[in-house]
C-alpha cells in the first residue's frame, strides 16, 4: 500500500494524539469525517496502524529499573522459540537481531532483586548480557513515513 500526503498527515495527527475524534481529525486535515474514518479504517486494515496505546512513564508506574538484555542462545532452547517468554510481565519488547546475540529484550522491573531473578530465568536459554537504561533522551518518536512509502 502506498501512503499519500493525506495518509501521512493522518498518521502524524494520530501519533500526536490517538484519542482525537474523527470530527477533530477531519478539521485538522481538511477532509470530511466519513472520508477520514474510511482512510483510518483502511490504514488499520492494511496494518499501517497496528493499535492505539498510552505512553506510560515506567518509573511512575512502579517499574523504575529498565534494561536492554541481549541473550546469546541457539537451537531448541532459544528465547525466541519459547512463546511463554513474550508473556513475561517484565518483557516490554523482544527483538530478533543480527550479531553475536540472538535477541534483545527491553525489560522493566520494580527493583534490582527482580532484575536479578529475571537474569537468572534468561540464563536458562543462553548467556544474558545487560545494559541498564540510565535515561532516555528520546523515549519515543513518531514515525514519519517517506513520501514514496
PDB file of C-alpha atoms in Angstrom:
ATOM      1  CA  UNK A   1       0.000   0.000   0.000  1.00  0.00           C
ATOM      2  CA  UNK A   2       1.321   3.425  -0.926  1.00  0.00           C
ATOM      3  CA  UNK A   3       0.765   6.255   1.522  1.00  0.00           C
ATOM      4  CA  UNK A   4      -0.182   9.627   0.131  1.00  0.00           C
ATOM      5  CA  UNK A   5       0.318  13.013   1.767  1.00  0.00           C
ATOM      6  CA  UNK A   6      -3.094  12.869   3.458  1.00  0.00           C
ATOM      7  CA  UNK A   7      -2.350   9.440   4.956  1.00  0.00           C
ATOM      8  CA  UNK A   8       0.932  10.810   6.324  1.00  0.00           C
ATOM      9  CA  UNK A   9      -0.901  13.807   7.846  1.00  0.00           C
ATOM     10  CA  UNK A  10      -3.458  11.495   9.476  1.00  0.00           C
ATOM     11  CA  UNK A  11      -0.655   9.330  10.881  1.00  0.00           C
ATOM     12  CA  UNK A  12       1.114  12.392  12.273  1.00  0.00           C
ATOM     13  CA  UNK A  13      -2.054  13.639  13.971  1.00  0.00           C
ATOM     14  CA  UNK A  14      -2.943  10.218  15.418  1.00  0.00           C
ATOM     15  CA  UNK A  15       0.593   9.693  16.714  1.00  0.00           C
ATOM     16  CA  UNK A  16       0.446  13.056  18.444  1.00  0.00           C
ATOM     17  CA  UNK A  17      -2.948  12.218  19.999  1.00  0.00           C
ATOM     18  CA  UNK A  18      -4.600   8.877  19.244  1.00  0.00           C
ATOM     19  CA  UNK A  19      -7.732   9.964  21.115  1.00  0.00           C
ATOM     20  CA  UNK A  20      -8.724  12.532  18.502  1.00  0.00           C
ATOM     21  CA  UNK A  21     -12.270  12.158  17.236  1.00  0.00           C
ATOM     22  CA  UNK A  22     -12.938  11.761  13.535  1.00  0.00           C
ATOM     23  CA  UNK A  23     -14.522  15.227  13.653  1.00  0.00           C
ATOM     24  CA  UNK A  24     -11.349  16.779  15.039  1.00  0.00           C
ATOM     25  CA  UNK A  25      -9.159  14.809  12.641  1.00  0.00           C
ATOM     26  CA  UNK A  26     -11.309  15.938   9.715  1.00  0.00           C
ATOM     27  CA  UNK A  27     -10.939  19.568  10.818  1.00  0.00           C
ATOM     28  CA  UNK A  28      -7.151  19.236  11.102  1.00  0.00           C
ATOM     29  CA  UNK A  29      -6.651  17.617   7.693  1.00  0.00           C
ATOM     30  CA  UNK A  30      -9.475  19.447   5.862  1.00  0.00           C
ATOM     31  CA  UNK A  31     -11.433  16.347   4.895  1.00  0.00           C
ATOM     32  CA  UNK A  32     -14.943  15.177   5.798  1.00  0.00           C
ATOM     33  CA  UNK A  33     -15.418  12.958   8.845  1.00  0.00           C
ATOM     34  CA  UNK A  34     -16.679   9.976   6.792  1.00  0.00           C
ATOM     35  CA  UNK A  35     -13.662  10.241   4.474  1.00  0.00           C
ATOM     36  CA  UNK A  36     -11.306  10.435   7.453  1.00  0.00           C
ATOM     37  CA  UNK A  37     -12.988   7.428   9.070  1.00  0.00           C
ATOM     38  CA  UNK A  38     -12.658   5.451   5.834  1.00  0.00           C
ATOM     39  CA  UNK A  39      -8.966   6.306   5.477  1.00  0.00           C
ATOM     40  CA  UNK A  40      -8.217   5.457   9.128  1.00  0.00           C
ATOM     41  CA  UNK A  41     -10.055   2.123   8.781  1.00  0.00           C
ATOM     42  CA  UNK A  42      -8.025   1.391   5.626  1.00  0.00           C
ATOM     43  CA  UNK A  43      -4.767   2.226   7.426  1.00  0.00           C
ATOM     44  CA  UNK A  44      -5.823  -0.140  10.225  1.00  0.00           C
ATOM     45  CA  UNK A  45      -6.904  -2.908   7.820  1.00  0.00           C
ATOM     46  CA  UNK A  46      -3.633  -2.623   5.887  1.00  0.00           C
ATOM     47  CA  UNK A  47      -1.647  -2.911   9.129  1.00  0.00           C
ATOM     48  CA  UNK A  48      -0.117   0.567   8.900  1.00  0.00           C
ATOM     49  CA  UNK A  49      -1.862   1.363  12.197  1.00  0.00           C
ATOM     50  CA  UNK A  50      -1.437  -1.632  14.465  1.00  0.00           C
ATOM     51  CA  UNK A  51      -3.128  -0.253  17.550  1.00  0.00           C
ATOM     52  CA  UNK A  52      -3.566   2.695  19.859  1.00  0.00           C
ATOM     53  CA  UNK A  53      -1.549   2.929  23.060  1.00  0.00           C
ATOM     54  CA  UNK A  54      -0.943   5.151  26.052  1.00  0.00           C
ATOM     55  CA  UNK A  55       2.652   6.177  26.715  1.00  0.00           C
ATOM     56  CA  UNK A  56       3.320   5.097  30.286  1.00  0.00           C
ATOM     57  CA  UNK A  57       6.056   6.539  32.494  1.00  0.00           C
ATOM     58  CA  UNK A  58       7.653   3.312  33.727  1.00  0.00           C
ATOM     59  CA  UNK A  59       9.142   4.798  36.895  1.00  0.00           C
ATOM     60  CA  UNK A  60       5.843   6.390  37.934  1.00  0.00           C
ATOM     61  CA  UNK A  61       4.095   3.089  37.177  1.00  0.00           C
ATOM     62  CA  UNK A  62       6.367   1.318  39.676  1.00  0.00           C
ATOM     63  CA  UNK A  63       8.952  -0.028  37.215  1.00  0.00           C
ATOM     64  CA  UNK A  64      11.989   2.251  37.637  1.00  0.00           C
ATOM     65  CA  UNK A  65      14.623  -0.318  36.542  1.00  0.00           C
ATOM     66  CA  UNK A  66      14.808  -0.575  32.751  1.00  0.00           C
ATOM     67  CA  UNK A  67      17.397  -2.562  30.835  1.00  0.00           C
ATOM     68  CA  UNK A  68      18.282  -3.898  27.434  1.00  0.00           C
ATOM     69  CA  UNK A  69      19.229  -7.564  27.699  1.00  0.00           C
ATOM     70  CA  UNK A  70      20.980  -9.420  24.909  1.00  0.00           C
ATOM     71  CA  UNK A  71      20.811 -13.201  25.011  1.00  0.00           C
ATOM     72  CA  UNK A  72      23.260 -15.407  23.156  1.00  0.00           C
ATOM     73  CA  UNK A  73      21.282 -18.559  22.525  1.00  0.00           C
ATOM     74  CA  UNK A  74      20.824 -21.049  19.736  1.00  0.00           C
ATOM     75  CA  UNK A  75      18.714 -24.046  18.871  1.00  0.00           C
ATOM     76  CA  UNK A  76      15.717 -25.521  20.641  1.00  0.00           C
ATOM     77  CA  UNK A  77      16.286 -23.636  23.926  1.00  0.00           C
ATOM     78  CA  UNK A  78      16.371 -20.255  22.191  1.00  0.00           C
ATOM     79  CA  UNK A  79      14.393 -17.452  23.849  1.00  0.00           C
ATOM     80  CA  UNK A  80      12.656 -16.810  20.528  1.00  0.00           C
ATOM     81  CA  UNK A  81      11.342 -20.390  20.401  1.00  0.00           C
ATOM     82  CA  UNK A  82       9.647 -20.191  23.808  1.00  0.00           C
ATOM     83  CA  UNK A  83       6.266 -18.445  23.405  1.00  0.00           C
ATOM     84  CA  UNK A  84       5.949 -18.017  27.179  1.00  0.00           C
ATOM     85  CA  UNK A  85       8.828 -15.506  27.295  1.00  0.00           C
ATOM     86  CA  UNK A  86       6.755 -12.994  25.313  1.00  0.00           C
ATOM     87  CA  UNK A  87       4.141 -13.177  28.094  1.00  0.00           C
ATOM     88  CA  UNK A  88       6.552 -12.496  30.956  1.00  0.00           C
ATOM     89  CA  UNK A  89       5.354  -9.226  32.520  1.00  0.00           C
ATOM     90  CA  UNK A  90       8.897  -7.819  32.678  1.00  0.00           C
ATOM     91  CA  UNK A  91       9.381  -8.097  28.906  1.00  0.00           C
ATOM     92  CA  UNK A  92       8.245  -4.931  27.124  1.00  0.00           C
ATOM     93  CA  UNK A  93       9.805  -5.733  23.754  1.00  0.00           C
ATOM     94  CA  UNK A  94      11.577  -8.731  22.233  1.00  0.00           C
ATOM     95  CA  UNK A  95      13.633  -8.332  19.069  1.00  0.00           C
ATOM     96  CA  UNK A  96      15.448 -10.906  16.946  1.00  0.00           C
ATOM     97  CA  UNK A  97      18.766  -9.330  15.975  1.00  0.00           C
ATOM     98  CA  UNK A  98      21.919  -9.902  13.987  1.00  0.00           C
ATOM     99  CA  UNK A  99      25.378 -10.096  15.507  1.00  0.00           C
ATOM    100  CA  UNK A 100      26.622 -12.106  18.464  1.00  0.00           C
ATOM    101  CA  UNK A 101      23.309 -12.129  20.296  1.00  0.00           C
ATOM    102  CA  UNK A 102      20.207 -13.945  19.144  1.00  0.00           C
ATOM    103  CA  UNK A 103      17.780 -11.418  20.580  1.00  0.00           C
ATOM    104  CA  UNK A 104      17.456  -8.225  22.578  1.00  0.00           C
ATOM    105  CA  UNK A 105      14.791  -7.683  25.195  1.00  0.00           C
ATOM    106  CA  UNK A 106      13.656  -4.373  26.641  1.00  0.00           C
ATOM    107  CA  UNK A 107      12.663  -5.148  30.217  1.00  0.00           C
ATOM    108  CA  UNK A 108      11.315  -3.146  33.165  1.00  0.00           C
ATOM    109  CA  UNK A 109      11.170  -4.265  36.802  1.00  0.00           C
ATOM    110  CA  UNK A 110      10.424  -2.704  40.190  1.00  0.00           C
ATOM    111  CA  UNK A 111      13.867  -3.362  41.696  1.00  0.00           C
ATOM    112  CA  UNK A 112      17.258  -4.997  41.394  1.00  0.00           C
ATOM    113  CA  UNK A 113      16.123  -8.217  43.104  1.00  0.00           C
ATOM    114  CA  UNK A 114      13.501  -8.666  40.379  1.00  0.00           C
ATOM    115  CA  UNK A 115      16.094  -7.878  37.714  1.00  0.00           C
ATOM    116  CA  UNK A 116      18.437 -10.483  39.154  1.00  0.00           C
ATOM    117  CA  UNK A 117      15.627 -13.075  39.135  1.00  0.00           C
ATOM    118  CA  UNK A 118      14.851 -12.206  35.510  1.00  0.00           C
ATOM    119  CA  UNK A 119      18.525 -12.543  34.535  1.00  0.00           C
ATOM    120  CA  UNK A 120      18.578 -15.964  36.219  1.00  0.00           C
ATOM    121  CA  UNK A 121      15.491 -17.061  34.245  1.00  0.00           C
ATOM    122  CA  UNK A 122      17.051 -15.841  30.989  1.00  0.00           C
ATOM    123  CA  UNK A 123      20.290 -17.706  31.753  1.00  0.00           C
ATOM    124  CA  UNK A 124      18.406 -20.958  31.176  1.00  0.00           C
ATOM    125  CA  UNK A 125      18.277 -20.006  27.472  1.00  0.00           C
ATOM    126  CA  UNK A 126      21.847 -18.813  26.985  1.00  0.00           C
ATOM    127  CA  UNK A 127      24.197 -16.128  28.167  1.00  0.00           C
ATOM    128  CA  UNK A 128      22.376 -12.874  29.018  1.00  0.00           C
ATOM    129  CA  UNK A 129      24.254  -9.590  28.871  1.00  0.00           C
ATOM    130  CA  UNK A 130      22.529  -6.462  30.121  1.00  0.00           C
ATOM    131  CA  UNK A 131      22.823  -2.717  29.768  1.00  0.00           C
ATOM    132  CA  UNK A 132      20.912  -0.628  32.281  1.00  0.00           C
ATOM    133  CA  UNK A 133      18.978   2.332  30.882  1.00  0.00           C
ATOM    134  CA  UNK A 134      20.166   5.430  32.753  1.00  0.00           C
ATOM    135  CA  UNK A 135      17.982   7.913  30.890  1.00  0.00           C
ATOM    136  CA  UNK A 136      16.064   8.164  27.639  1.00  0.00           C
ATOM    137  CA  UNK A 137      16.655  11.474  25.858  1.00  0.00           C
ATOM    138  CA  UNK A 138      14.389  10.186  23.035  1.00  0.00           C
ATOM    139  CA  UNK A 139      11.892   7.870  24.759  1.00  0.00           C
ATOM    140  CA  UNK A 140       9.547   7.713  21.784  1.00  0.00           C
ATOM    141  CA  UNK A 141       9.409   9.339  18.411  1.00  0.00           C
ATOM    142  CA  UNK A 142       6.547   9.428  15.903  1.00  0.00           C
ATOM    143  CA  UNK A 143       7.082   7.568  12.632  1.00  0.00           C
ATOM    144  CA  UNK A 144       7.230   9.786   9.566  1.00  0.00           C
ATOM    145  CA  UNK A 145       6.907   7.524   6.506  1.00  0.00           C
ATOM    146  CA  UNK A 146       8.863   8.753   3.483  1.00  0.00           C
ATOM    147  CA  UNK A 147       6.849  10.260   0.634  1.00  0.00           C
ATOM    148  CA  UNK A 148       7.261   7.166  -1.548  1.00  0.00           C
ATOM    149  CA  UNK A 149       6.261   4.623   1.140  1.00  0.00           C
TER     150      UNK A 149
END
